[in-house]
Tab-separated table of C-alpha atoms in Angstrom:
chain	number	residue	atom	x	y	z
A	1	MET	CA	58.435	130.866	163.492
A	2	ASN	CA	58.416	128.252	166.208
A	3	LEU	CA	55.558	125.805	165.880
A	4	ALA	CA	56.103	123.591	168.883
A	5	ALA	CA	54.461	126.205	171.106
A	6	HIS	CA	51.539	126.757	168.759
A	7	PRO	CA	48.307	127.129	170.736
A	8	GLY	CA	46.462	124.792	168.391
A	9	LEU	CA	49.077	122.136	168.956
A	10	SER	CA	48.835	122.603	172.718
A	11	ARG	CA	45.078	122.179	172.510
A	12	ALA	CA	45.443	119.041	170.405
A	13	LEU	CA	47.953	117.525	172.801
A	14	THR	CA	45.579	118.280	175.662
A	15	ALA	CA	42.917	116.347	173.750
A	16	VAL	CA	45.312	113.424	173.324
A	17	ARG	CA	46.326	113.350	176.975
A	18	GLY	CA	42.742	113.770	178.124
A	19	ALA	CA	41.629	110.878	175.891
A	20	GLU	CA	39.130	113.145	174.163
A	21	ILE	CA	39.785	111.110	171.029
A	22	GLY	CA	40.175	107.822	172.899
A	23	LEU	CA	43.517	106.064	172.968
A	24	LEU	CA	46.073	107.480	170.573
A	25	ARG	CA	46.533	105.267	167.477
A	26	ALA	CA	48.488	107.398	165.012
A	27	VAL	CA	50.304	110.694	164.580
A	28	ALA	CA	51.216	112.333	161.267
A	29	VAL	CA	53.275	115.492	160.898
A	30	ASP	CA	54.123	117.473	157.743
A	31	LEU	CA	56.540	120.397	157.930
A	32	VAL	CA	57.555	122.084	154.690
A	33	VAL	CA	59.694	125.192	154.836
A	34	ALA	CA	60.705	127.511	152.030
A	35	ASP	CA	64.339	128.454	151.956
A	36	THR	CA	66.783	130.030	149.554
A	37	SER	CA	69.016	126.989	150.029
A	38	ALA	CA	66.520	124.664	148.324
A	39	GLY	CA	68.358	122.114	146.258
A	40	GLY	CA	70.873	121.582	149.020
A	41	GLY	CA	68.625	122.166	151.965
A	42	ASP	CA	68.982	120.159	155.133
A	43	ALA	CA	65.361	119.395	155.938
A	44	LEU	CA	66.157	117.312	158.990
A	45	GLY	CA	68.411	120.017	160.380
A	46	MET	CA	65.962	122.832	159.706
A	47	VAL	CA	62.652	121.399	160.827
A	48	GLY	CA	63.463	117.864	161.984
A	49	PRO	CA	63.746	118.886	165.651
A	50	THR	CA	60.280	120.412	165.596
A	51	ALA	CA	58.775	117.353	163.897
A	52	ALA	CA	60.458	114.987	166.337
A	53	ASP	CA	59.373	117.126	169.276
A	54	ILE	CA	55.734	117.073	168.183
A	55	LEU	CA	55.779	113.298	167.765
A	56	ARG	CA	57.545	112.781	171.087
A	57	ARG	CA	55.126	114.985	172.947
A	58	ALA	CA	52.180	113.137	171.422
A	59	THR	CA	53.295	109.597	172.188
A	60	GLY	CA	55.311	110.224	175.321
A	61	PRO	CA	58.536	108.279	175.866
A	62	ALA	CA	58.571	105.414	173.395
A	63	SER	CA	60.673	102.906	171.536
A	64	VAL	CA	60.115	103.261	167.791
A	65	ASP	CA	60.927	101.072	164.781
A	66	LEU	CA	61.015	103.208	161.667
A	67	GLN	CA	61.894	103.260	157.990
A	68	SER	CA	62.905	106.536	156.408
A	69	HIS	CA	63.655	107.853	152.933
A	70	ALA	CA	65.678	110.914	152.006
A	71	THR	CA	66.491	112.627	148.740
A	72	ALA	CA	70.179	112.809	147.883
A	73	ASP	CA	70.303	116.540	148.620
A	74	GLY	CA	68.652	116.075	152.010
A	75	GLY	CA	65.882	118.388	150.939
A	76	ALA	CA	63.092	115.900	151.640
A	77	VAL	CA	62.884	113.257	154.354
A	78	THR	CA	59.958	110.966	155.123
A	79	PHE	CA	59.568	108.224	157.694
A	80	LEU	CA	56.970	105.769	158.943
A	81	GLY	CA	57.287	103.920	162.225
A	82	ARG	CA	55.498	102.202	165.047
A	83	THR	CA	55.959	102.524	168.774
A	84	GLU	CA	56.050	99.500	171.036
A	85	ARG	CA	52.467	100.347	171.950
A	86	THR	CA	51.635	100.163	168.229
A	87	VAL	CA	51.020	103.873	167.733
A	88	VAL	CA	51.716	104.589	164.056
A	89	VAL	CA	53.999	107.614	163.689
A	90	ASN	CA	55.036	109.293	160.478
A	91	ALA	CA	56.439	112.582	159.364
A	92	HIS	CA	57.556	114.394	156.269
A	93	VAL	CA	59.970	117.320	156.407
A	94	SER	CA	61.219	119.140	153.359
A	95	VAL	CA	62.650	122.342	152.000
A	96	VAL	CA	61.246	124.039	148.919
A	97	ALA	CA	62.541	127.000	146.978
A	98	GLY	CA	61.423	130.342	148.334
A	99	ALA	CA	61.864	132.987	150.936
A	100	HIS	CA	64.091	132.302	153.917
A	101	ARG	CA	62.640	130.059	156.611
A	102	GLU	CA	59.009	130.570	155.853
A	103	TYR	CA	56.694	127.621	156.416
A	104	VAL	CA	54.488	126.750	153.459
A	105	ARG	CA	52.882	123.759	155.120
A	106	ALA	CA	52.777	122.702	158.740
A	107	THR	CA	50.220	120.200	159.953
A	108	ALA	CA	49.809	117.660	162.689
A	109	ARG	CA	47.126	115.013	162.873
A	110	PHE	CA	46.326	112.803	165.842
A	111	VAL	CA	44.135	109.742	165.326
A	112	GLY	CA	42.505	108.076	168.293
A	113	THR	CA	40.228	105.127	168.876
A	114	HIS	CA	37.262	107.483	169.169
A	115	GLY	CA	38.065	110.458	166.972
A	116	SER	CA	40.863	112.505	165.544
A	117	VAL	CA	42.298	116.002	165.694
A	118	PHE	CA	43.857	117.895	162.816
A	119	VAL	CA	45.875	121.040	163.452
A	120	ASP	CA	46.937	123.434	160.735
A	121	LEU	CA	49.929	124.998	162.450
A	122	LEU	CA	49.790	127.977	160.101
A	123	ARG	CA	46.391	128.903	161.478
A	124	PRO	CA	44.783	130.820	163.074
A	125	ALA	CA	45.501	133.320	160.351
A	126	LEU	CA	44.171	136.385	158.675
A	127	ASP	CA	43.086	135.737	155.110
A	128	VAL	CA	44.007	138.807	153.075
A	129	ARG	CA	42.390	138.743	149.660
A	130	THR	CA	42.988	141.466	147.111
A	131	ALA	CA	42.645	141.792	143.362
A	132	THR	CA	46.271	140.767	143.004
A	133	GLY	CA	46.080	137.636	145.104
A	134	THR	CA	45.508	136.025	148.462
A	135	THR	CA	47.889	135.888	151.384
A	136	ARG	CA	47.499	134.317	154.772
A	137	VAL	CA	48.994	136.120	157.726
A	138	PRO	CA	49.388	133.957	160.836
A	139	PHE	CA	49.097	135.477	164.277
A	140	GLY	CA	49.901	134.369	167.783
A	141	ALA	CA	52.773	134.600	170.192
A	142	PRO	CA	55.926	132.652	169.244
A	143	GLY	CA	57.423	130.268	171.777
A	144	PRO	CA	60.931	128.999	172.421
A	145	ASP	CA	62.621	126.957	169.704
A	146	VAL	CA	63.312	123.274	170.176
A	147	ALA	CA	66.969	122.841	171.034
A	148	PRO	CA	68.523	120.675	168.266
A	149	GLY	CA	70.448	118.624	170.827
A	150	GLU	CA	67.217	117.412	172.410
A	151	THR	CA	66.307	115.442	169.317
A	152	ALA	CA	69.767	114.568	167.989
A	153	ALA	CA	69.445	110.829	168.606
A	154	ILE	CA	66.081	110.667	166.863
A	155	LEU	CA	67.277	112.603	163.828
A	156	SER	CA	70.396	110.454	163.653
A	157	ALA	CA	68.267	107.299	163.564
A	158	ILE	CA	66.085	108.749	160.808
A	159	ALA	CA	69.156	109.606	158.746
A	160	ASP	CA	70.659	106.157	159.354
A	161	SER	CA	67.535	104.439	158.091
A	162	ALA	CA	67.510	106.497	154.910
A	163	ARG	CA	71.209	105.812	154.305
A	164	SER	CA	70.993	102.087	154.971
A	165	ALA	CA	67.523	101.572	153.474
A	166	GLN	CA	66.756	99.457	156.526
A	167	THR	CA	64.311	99.820	159.378
A	168	VAL	CA	66.008	101.069	162.559
A	169	SER	CA	65.004	101.338	166.202
A	170	THR	CA	65.232	104.439	168.331
A	171	THR	CA	63.720	105.846	171.478
A	172	TRP	CA	62.255	109.235	172.274
B	1	MET	CA	33.645	94.060	116.220
B	2	THR	CA	33.163	97.552	117.605
B	3	GLU	CA	32.097	100.208	115.144
B	4	GLN	CA	32.664	103.916	115.543
B	5	GLY	CA	29.423	105.706	116.351
B	6	THR	CA	27.711	102.593	117.630
B	7	PRO	CA	27.406	102.279	121.396
B	8	LEU	CA	29.725	99.629	122.775
B	9	GLY	CA	27.764	96.668	124.141
B	10	VAL	CA	28.833	96.121	127.746
B	11	GLY	CA	28.138	93.165	130.013
B	12	ILE	CA	28.647	93.210	133.766
B	13	VAL	CA	29.663	90.125	135.732
B	14	GLY	CA	28.517	90.401	139.338
B	15	VAL	CA	25.725	92.849	140.134
B	16	GLY	CA	26.482	93.745	143.756
B	17	GLY	CA	28.379	96.653	145.272
B	18	ILE	CA	30.564	98.468	142.792
B	19	ALA	CA	28.542	97.255	139.784
B	20	LEU	CA	25.885	99.807	140.717
B	21	SER	CA	28.357	102.635	140.094
B	22	HIS	CA	29.244	101.249	136.667
B	23	MET	CA	25.573	100.864	135.778
B	24	ALA	CA	24.871	104.455	136.837
B	25	ALA	CA	27.754	105.657	134.675
B	26	LEU	CA	26.581	103.648	131.663
B	27	ARG	CA	23.127	105.219	131.914
B	28	THR	CA	24.682	108.644	131.257
B	29	MET	CA	26.829	107.561	128.307
B	30	THR	CA	26.137	107.491	124.592
B	31	SER	CA	29.350	105.678	123.636
B	32	ALA	CA	28.487	102.517	125.561
B	33	THR	CA	25.370	100.756	126.731
B	34	LEU	CA	24.624	97.984	129.187
B	35	VAL	CA	23.349	94.954	127.263
B	36	ALA	CA	23.642	92.133	129.797
B	37	VAL	CA	24.389	91.268	133.402
B	38	CYS	CA	25.079	87.995	135.155
B	39	ASP	CA	25.430	86.862	138.724
B	40	VAL	CA	25.775	83.551	140.536
B	41	ALA	CA	22.518	84.596	142.187
B	42	ALA	CA	20.362	84.222	139.084
B	43	ASP	CA	17.326	85.860	140.689
B	44	ARG	CA	19.399	88.898	141.538
B	45	ALA	CA	20.691	89.088	137.966
B	46	ALA	CA	17.129	88.835	136.675
B	47	GLU	CA	15.988	91.640	138.965
B	48	VAL	CA	18.804	93.954	137.865
B	49	ALA	CA	18.248	93.018	134.215
B	50	HIS	CA	14.582	93.970	134.567
B	51	LEU	CA	15.471	97.351	136.063
B	52	GLU	CA	18.223	98.054	133.533
B	53	ARG	CA	16.226	96.696	130.582
B	54	CYS	CA	18.983	94.329	129.511
B	55	ALA	CA	19.563	90.571	129.372
B	56	GLY	CA	20.115	88.741	132.642
B	57	TYR	CA	22.012	85.479	133.068
B	58	GLY	CA	22.836	83.131	135.910
B	59	SER	CA	26.297	82.253	134.628
B	60	VAL	CA	29.250	83.987	133.031
B	61	GLU	CA	29.252	81.417	130.229
B	62	GLU	CA	25.802	82.526	129.126
B	63	LEU	CA	26.818	86.180	129.204
B	64	LEU	CA	29.949	85.496	127.148
B	65	ASP	CA	27.864	83.617	124.567
B	66	ASP	CA	25.786	86.761	124.013
B	67	ASP	CA	27.004	88.374	120.785
B	68	GLU	CA	25.692	91.752	121.918
B	69	VAL	CA	28.360	91.760	124.632
B	70	GLU	CA	31.532	93.284	123.220
B	71	ALA	CA	33.193	94.247	126.482
B	72	VAL	CA	32.849	93.003	130.042
B	73	ILE	CA	33.209	94.695	133.420
B	74	VAL	CA	34.099	92.182	136.138
B	75	CYS	CA	32.716	93.298	139.512
B	76	THR	CA	33.117	90.094	141.491
B	77	PRO	CA	35.160	89.360	144.650
B	78	ASN	CA	38.926	89.672	144.312
B	79	MET	CA	39.746	85.958	144.428
B	80	THR	CA	37.751	85.387	141.229
B	81	HIS	CA	39.433	88.098	139.151
B	82	GLU	CA	42.210	86.099	137.543
B	83	GLN	CA	40.093	83.106	136.521
B	84	LEU	CA	37.127	85.179	135.343
B	85	GLY	CA	39.379	87.626	133.524
B	86	LEU	CA	41.069	84.844	131.577
B	87	GLN	CA	37.655	83.420	130.735
B	88	VAL	CA	36.421	86.787	129.435
B	89	LEU	CA	39.531	87.382	127.334
B	90	ALA	CA	39.441	83.823	125.966
B	91	ALA	CA	35.938	84.603	124.731
B	92	GLY	CA	37.344	87.517	122.743
B	93	LYS	CA	35.756	90.256	124.858
B	94	HIS	CA	37.457	93.437	125.995
B	95	LEU	CA	37.813	93.598	129.768
B	96	LEU	CA	37.501	96.254	132.448
B	97	MET	CA	38.544	94.493	135.637
B	98	GLU	CA	37.605	95.981	138.968
B	99	LYS	CA	40.672	96.447	141.127
B	100	PRO	CA	42.827	94.643	141.995
B	101	LEU	CA	43.759	93.127	138.660
B	102	ALA	CA	44.644	89.886	140.447
B	103	LEU	CA	45.781	88.668	143.864
B	104	THR	CA	49.345	87.956	142.710
B	105	GLY	CA	51.864	89.558	140.399
B	106	ALA	CA	51.973	86.363	138.363
B	107	GLY	CA	48.208	86.404	137.993
B	108	ALA	CA	48.226	90.037	136.888
B	109	ARG	CA	50.919	89.340	134.295
B	110	SER	CA	49.024	86.312	133.039
B	111	LEU	CA	45.972	88.463	132.342
B	112	ALA	CA	48.065	91.149	130.660
B	113	ALA	CA	49.746	88.563	128.434
B	114	GLU	CA	46.405	87.057	127.434
B	115	ALA	CA	44.979	90.450	126.499
B	116	THR	CA	48.057	91.423	124.528
B	117	GLU	CA	48.140	88.117	122.672
B	118	ARG	CA	44.504	88.485	121.665
B	119	GLY	CA	44.712	92.198	120.855
B	120	LEU	CA	42.044	93.052	123.422
B	121	ALA	CA	41.793	96.084	125.678
B	122	LEU	CA	42.386	95.312	129.352
B	123	ALA	CA	41.765	98.128	131.804
B	124	VAL	CA	41.665	98.073	135.609
B	125	GLY	CA	39.254	100.090	137.733
B	126	HIS	CA	41.640	102.511	139.395
B	127	THR	CA	38.796	105.005	139.486
B	128	HIS	CA	40.562	107.473	141.783
B	129	ARG	CA	42.696	108.569	138.837
B	130	PHE	CA	39.586	110.002	137.238
B	131	THR	CA	38.258	112.143	140.097
B	132	ASP	CA	38.201	115.916	139.738
B	133	GLN	CA	40.733	116.384	142.517
B	134	SER	CA	43.187	113.737	141.287
B	135	LEU	CA	43.174	115.143	137.771
B	136	ALA	CA	43.618	118.697	139.086
B	137	ILE	CA	46.635	117.651	141.161
B	138	ARG	CA	48.192	115.918	138.169
B	139	ARG	CA	47.697	119.070	136.071
B	140	VAL	CA	49.452	121.161	138.726
B	141	ILE	CA	52.372	118.709	138.668
B	142	ASP	CA	52.496	118.601	134.865
B	143	ARG	CA	52.585	122.408	134.685
B	144	GLY	CA	55.668	122.350	136.894
B	145	ASP	CA	54.035	124.571	139.499
B	146	ILE	CA	55.543	122.674	142.442
B	147	GLY	CA	58.762	121.509	140.789
B	148	VAL	CA	59.767	117.860	141.022
B	149	PRO	CA	57.467	115.852	143.329
B	150	ARG	CA	59.307	114.392	146.336
B	151	PHE	CA	56.524	113.449	148.709
B	152	VAL	CA	52.930	112.303	148.455
B	153	ARG	CA	50.531	111.933	151.351
B	154	ILE	CA	47.200	110.252	150.661
B	155	VAL	CA	44.747	109.747	153.511
B	156	ILE	CA	41.393	108.092	152.918
B	157	ASN	CA	40.034	107.344	156.366
B	158	GLY	CA	36.448	106.256	156.697
B	159	GLY	CA	34.270	104.869	159.413
B	160	TRP	CA	32.452	101.992	157.858
B	161	ILE	CA	33.397	98.364	157.942
B	162	TRP	CA	32.407	96.064	155.127
B	163	PRO	CA	28.961	94.604	155.592
B	164	GLY	CA	28.788	91.490	157.677
B	165	TRP	CA	31.489	89.883	159.754
B	166	GLN	CA	31.513	87.023	157.274
B	167	SER	CA	32.240	89.341	154.341
B	168	TRP	CA	34.828	87.961	151.931
B	169	VAL	CA	36.658	91.293	152.135
B	170	LEU	CA	37.558	90.522	155.743
B	171	ASN	CA	39.148	87.213	154.731
B	172	PRO	CA	42.720	87.908	153.579
B	173	GLU	CA	42.798	84.694	151.550
B	174	LEU	CA	39.821	85.874	149.494
B	175	SER	CA	40.473	89.615	149.292
B	176	GLY	CA	44.258	89.639	149.479
B	177	GLY	CA	44.072	91.898	152.540
B	178	HIS	CA	43.503	95.615	152.773
B	179	SER	CA	46.610	96.412	150.719
B	180	LEU	CA	45.124	94.663	147.707
B	181	HIS	CA	41.488	95.497	148.257
B	182	ASN	CA	41.801	99.257	148.742
B	183	GLY	CA	45.515	99.975	149.011
B	184	VAL	CA	46.042	99.571	145.274
B	185	HIS	CA	44.059	102.775	144.709
B	186	LEU	CA	46.517	104.772	146.805
B	187	VAL	CA	49.561	103.064	145.328
B	188	ASP	CA	48.341	103.935	141.850
B	189	LEU	CA	47.770	107.599	142.715
B	190	ALA	CA	51.118	107.974	144.492
B	191	SER	CA	53.120	106.391	141.667
B	192	TRP	CA	51.213	108.433	139.083
B	193	TRP	CA	51.890	111.705	140.879
B	194	ILE	CA	55.532	110.950	141.708
B	195	GLY	CA	55.952	109.888	138.084
B	196	GLU	CA	57.667	106.555	138.551
B	197	PRO	CA	57.049	103.147	140.135
B	198	ALA	CA	57.884	102.621	143.791
B	199	THR	CA	60.852	100.413	144.659
B	200	SER	CA	60.102	99.546	148.281
B	201	VAL	CA	57.250	99.377	150.748
B	202	PHE	CA	57.061	99.382	154.541
B	203	SER	CA	53.621	98.952	156.058
B	204	VAL	CA	52.032	99.216	159.468
B	205	GLY	CA	48.512	98.089	160.271
B	206	GLN	CA	46.009	98.104	163.096
B	207	HIS	CA	42.811	96.236	163.845
B	208	ALA	CA	40.933	99.425	164.622
B	209	THR	CA	37.409	98.071	164.681
B	210	SER	CA	38.191	94.843	166.508
B	211	GLU	CA	41.085	92.565	167.271
B	212	ALA	CA	38.851	89.816	165.907
B	213	LEU	CA	39.438	91.068	162.376
B	214	ASP	CA	41.759	89.032	160.165
B	215	ILE	CA	42.710	92.065	158.096
B	216	TYR	CA	44.141	95.422	159.111
B	217	ASP	CA	41.226	97.802	158.659
B	218	TYR	CA	43.658	100.666	159.388
B	219	LEU	CA	46.658	100.515	157.081
B	220	VAL	CA	49.591	102.834	156.412
B	221	MET	CA	51.975	102.047	153.547
B	222	GLU	CA	55.221	103.958	153.076
B	223	LEU	CA	56.419	103.727	149.482
B	224	GLY	CA	60.029	104.447	148.617
B	225	PHE	CA	61.115	105.641	145.166
B	226	ASP	CA	64.503	105.802	143.495
B	227	GLY	CA	66.120	109.100	144.360
B	228	GLY	CA	64.640	109.275	147.842
B	229	ALA	CA	61.090	110.421	147.136
B	230	ALA	CA	58.473	108.784	149.332
B	231	ALA	CA	54.739	108.443	149.739
B	232	VAL	CA	52.680	107.777	152.848
B	233	CYS	CA	49.414	106.070	151.946
B	234	GLU	CA	46.943	105.811	154.822
B	235	ILE	CA	43.594	104.094	154.471
B	236	SER	CA	41.121	103.138	157.131
B	237	ARG	CA	37.684	101.639	157.479
B	238	GLY	CA	37.771	101.755	161.254
B	239	GLU	CA	37.423	105.389	162.293
B	240	ARG	CA	34.955	106.018	165.100
B	241	PRO	CA	32.786	107.956	165.241
B	242	ARG	CA	32.113	107.839	161.539
B	243	SER	CA	32.223	111.626	161.442
B	244	ALA	CA	35.956	111.286	162.202
B	245	GLY	CA	36.507	110.298	158.576
B	246	TYR	CA	39.243	112.278	156.902
B	247	LEU	CA	40.515	112.815	153.375
B	248	GLU	CA	43.800	114.424	152.430
B	249	LEU	CA	45.782	114.584	149.214
B	250	THR	CA	49.145	116.354	149.362
B	251	VAL	CA	52.105	116.474	147.014
B	252	VAL	CA	55.297	118.280	148.032
B	253	GLY	CA	57.710	119.217	145.258
B	254	THR	CA	61.039	120.975	145.117
B	255	GLU	CA	59.298	124.298	144.635
B	256	GLY	CA	56.010	124.081	146.415
B	257	VAL	CA	53.075	122.131	147.776
B	258	VAL	CA	49.679	121.209	146.396
B	259	SER	CA	47.177	119.993	148.935
B	260	ARG	CA	43.533	119.248	149.238
B	261	THR	CA	42.977	120.591	152.714
B	262	TRP	CA	40.380	119.577	155.289
B	263	ASP	CA	38.058	122.441	154.358
B	264	ALA	CA	38.610	122.148	150.609
B	265	GLU	CA	34.933	121.368	150.152
B	266	GLY	CA	34.196	125.077	150.439
B	267	VAL	CA	31.035	124.379	152.398
B	268	LEU	CA	31.438	125.121	156.081
B	269	ALA	CA	28.408	124.545	158.279
B	270	TRP	CA	27.800	125.853	161.751
B	271	THR	CA	25.212	123.600	163.381
B	272	ASP	CA	24.338	122.322	166.834
B	273	THR	CA	27.304	119.990	166.608
B	274	GLY	CA	29.733	122.796	165.839
B	275	LEU	CA	31.683	123.702	162.738
B	276	THR	CA	31.794	121.082	160.011
B	277	ALA	CA	33.221	121.003	156.503
B	278	TRP	CA	30.444	119.302	154.580
B	279	GLY	CA	31.554	116.873	151.920
B	280	VAL	CA	30.379	117.723	148.433
B	281	ASP	CA	29.720	114.556	146.473
B	282	GLY	CA	29.731	114.440	142.696
B	283	ALA	CA	33.291	113.776	141.695
B	284	GLY	CA	32.763	110.062	142.256
B	285	ASP	CA	30.040	109.763	139.648
B	286	ARG	CA	32.083	111.641	137.068
B	287	ALA	CA	35.069	109.416	137.802
B	288	PHE	CA	33.214	106.271	136.762
B	289	VAL	CA	31.982	107.910	133.569
B	290	ARG	CA	35.488	109.110	132.705
B	291	GLU	CA	36.918	105.666	133.443
B	292	LEU	CA	34.424	103.996	131.099
B	293	GLU	CA	34.899	106.635	128.411
B	294	ALA	CA	38.656	106.004	128.499
B	295	PHE	CA	37.990	102.264	128.243
B	296	VAL	CA	35.755	102.748	125.200
B	297	ALA	CA	38.329	105.054	123.591
B	298	ALA	CA	41.054	102.433	124.086
B	299	ILE	CA	38.885	99.753	122.499
B	300	ARG	CA	38.231	101.980	119.498
B	301	GLY	CA	41.883	102.885	119.132
B	302	ASP	CA	41.262	106.489	120.104
B	303	GLY	CA	43.431	106.407	123.227
B	304	GLU	CA	45.562	104.344	125.549
B	305	VAL	CA	44.260	102.237	128.406
B	306	VAL	CA	44.201	104.274	131.620
B	307	PRO	CA	46.020	103.543	133.795
B	308	PRO	CA	48.597	101.701	131.688
B	309	LEU	CA	48.647	97.975	132.368
B	310	SER	CA	52.178	98.274	133.730
B	311	ALA	CA	50.824	100.592	136.430
B	312	ALA	CA	48.012	98.201	137.343
B	313	ILE	CA	50.489	95.325	137.610
B	314	HIS	CA	52.808	97.519	139.669
B	315	ALA	CA	49.965	98.302	142.074
B	316	VAL	CA	49.444	94.567	142.598
B	317	ASP	CA	53.181	93.989	143.129
B	318	ILE	CA	53.356	96.745	145.744
B	319	ALA	CA	50.189	95.591	147.492
B	320	VAL	CA	51.414	92.003	147.691
B	321	ALA	CA	54.729	93.286	149.099
B	322	SER	CA	52.810	95.463	151.569
B	323	GLU	CA	51.022	92.413	152.948
B	324	GLU	CA	54.406	90.704	153.267
B	325	SER	CA	55.729	93.769	155.103
B	326	LEU	CA	52.786	93.603	157.513
B	327	ARG	CA	53.515	89.947	158.231
B	328	GLU	CA	57.268	90.354	158.636
B	329	SER	CA	57.496	93.918	160.038
B	330	ARG	CA	60.216	94.920	157.609
B	331	THR	CA	60.753	96.841	154.413
B	332	ILE	CA	60.180	94.859	151.222
B	333	ARG	CA	62.116	95.728	148.058
B	334	ILE	CA	60.365	95.464	144.720
B	335	GLY	CA	62.135	93.752	141.862
B	336	ALA	CA	62.141	94.974	138.307
B	337	SER	CA	58.870	96.781	137.837
B	338	ALA	CA	56.531	95.890	135.027
């Protein structure tokens, strides 16, 4: 499921661009996907492009200093950074054991000087509750995937920071 | 000094702010009782003593001379913690220090050494460990439901600034900065849930309320752990409007996610202002009671100090490094953890 075209995300980005929450101060993105390859999963490769795309669309073109951390198997990657306009950006992407390419968590939060917006990218959804358990069935039209090449430089910088344990600079 | 079955005699140093929460907790307990308070404002101490039906003193020396006082809770500004803590321990009293334990790693270790040498219990008020939600998350982790934790996100964003522009909290020399004043809570939770001490910190801050502030009222700390796990700890006192406050607790493991989501309160209200998830208070009160009960149990030899002193010292080390990271805009490595 592509999340970059999620209607809730579009609405949130409209709020950011329209200054409905004031000037943007911070963006936080969590994308966790279940995959049968957990244990050797490439979190950056699987969902990194989407995370980078969300951040880039929120801040606009920016120079970013960031520090990232990655588990040895590449299954979990986290970074915190700051744009030259001092917007705080951070994201976590990871792969957990489970069914193939099914998101178990996908959120984006935008903090402004006069409010904030939180988007659960797995909603809107139908809550299906039965005696045997609860499931949540998302609905909405899927959009085009983010082309991996569009975010290659950003993902490379994130990986470099985790490898070197140093802060690095990149642009998006 | 302390006998099983007899309520522990507790004295409180400093009767403002957080002391009220400790007093409220003590009122509900049978294992401990408030016997004395003191404050540099003697009239304030006398007023509280009258309300709490206990002794009231204008100096810590008088309180420590009171034989009814077996244990002391220090609720004074951060810059006084090390000196007052040493004074309390030197008097042979058990100590529950409000966080942070001290403003420096050396100060924290000095207090720990003094307590160990004298065989006294020394606990630190990392109250967040005792909330319903924090304990529930730890149980989920301990059961192995989400596998090995690899990421923690803690967001505690509020919309109130500390009272008065002259407040000591806003002076980094007196409070240690936001990392030490509030950040230690998040550091403690993250390390507890990940299951090991952090080894690096990279922090970013903003003066959200005003550029005139000397501390970063909006603070994000990224903790790095051996093996690549990480935690993002975000705390703010500068969210406007105040209704923009936000709380989130998330742990991602190798096999799943546990998260306290935005509507976890379970109370959704549709009013003239739209849909709101109403906060349900209550966990906070229980947290202070649990914290004090654990303190009493440790004094009586019925349990360990919670959190362990090594964790409280670690929180100070990380917070001090976080302030350094804010000043130097770089990642700070932590040496051998306590």
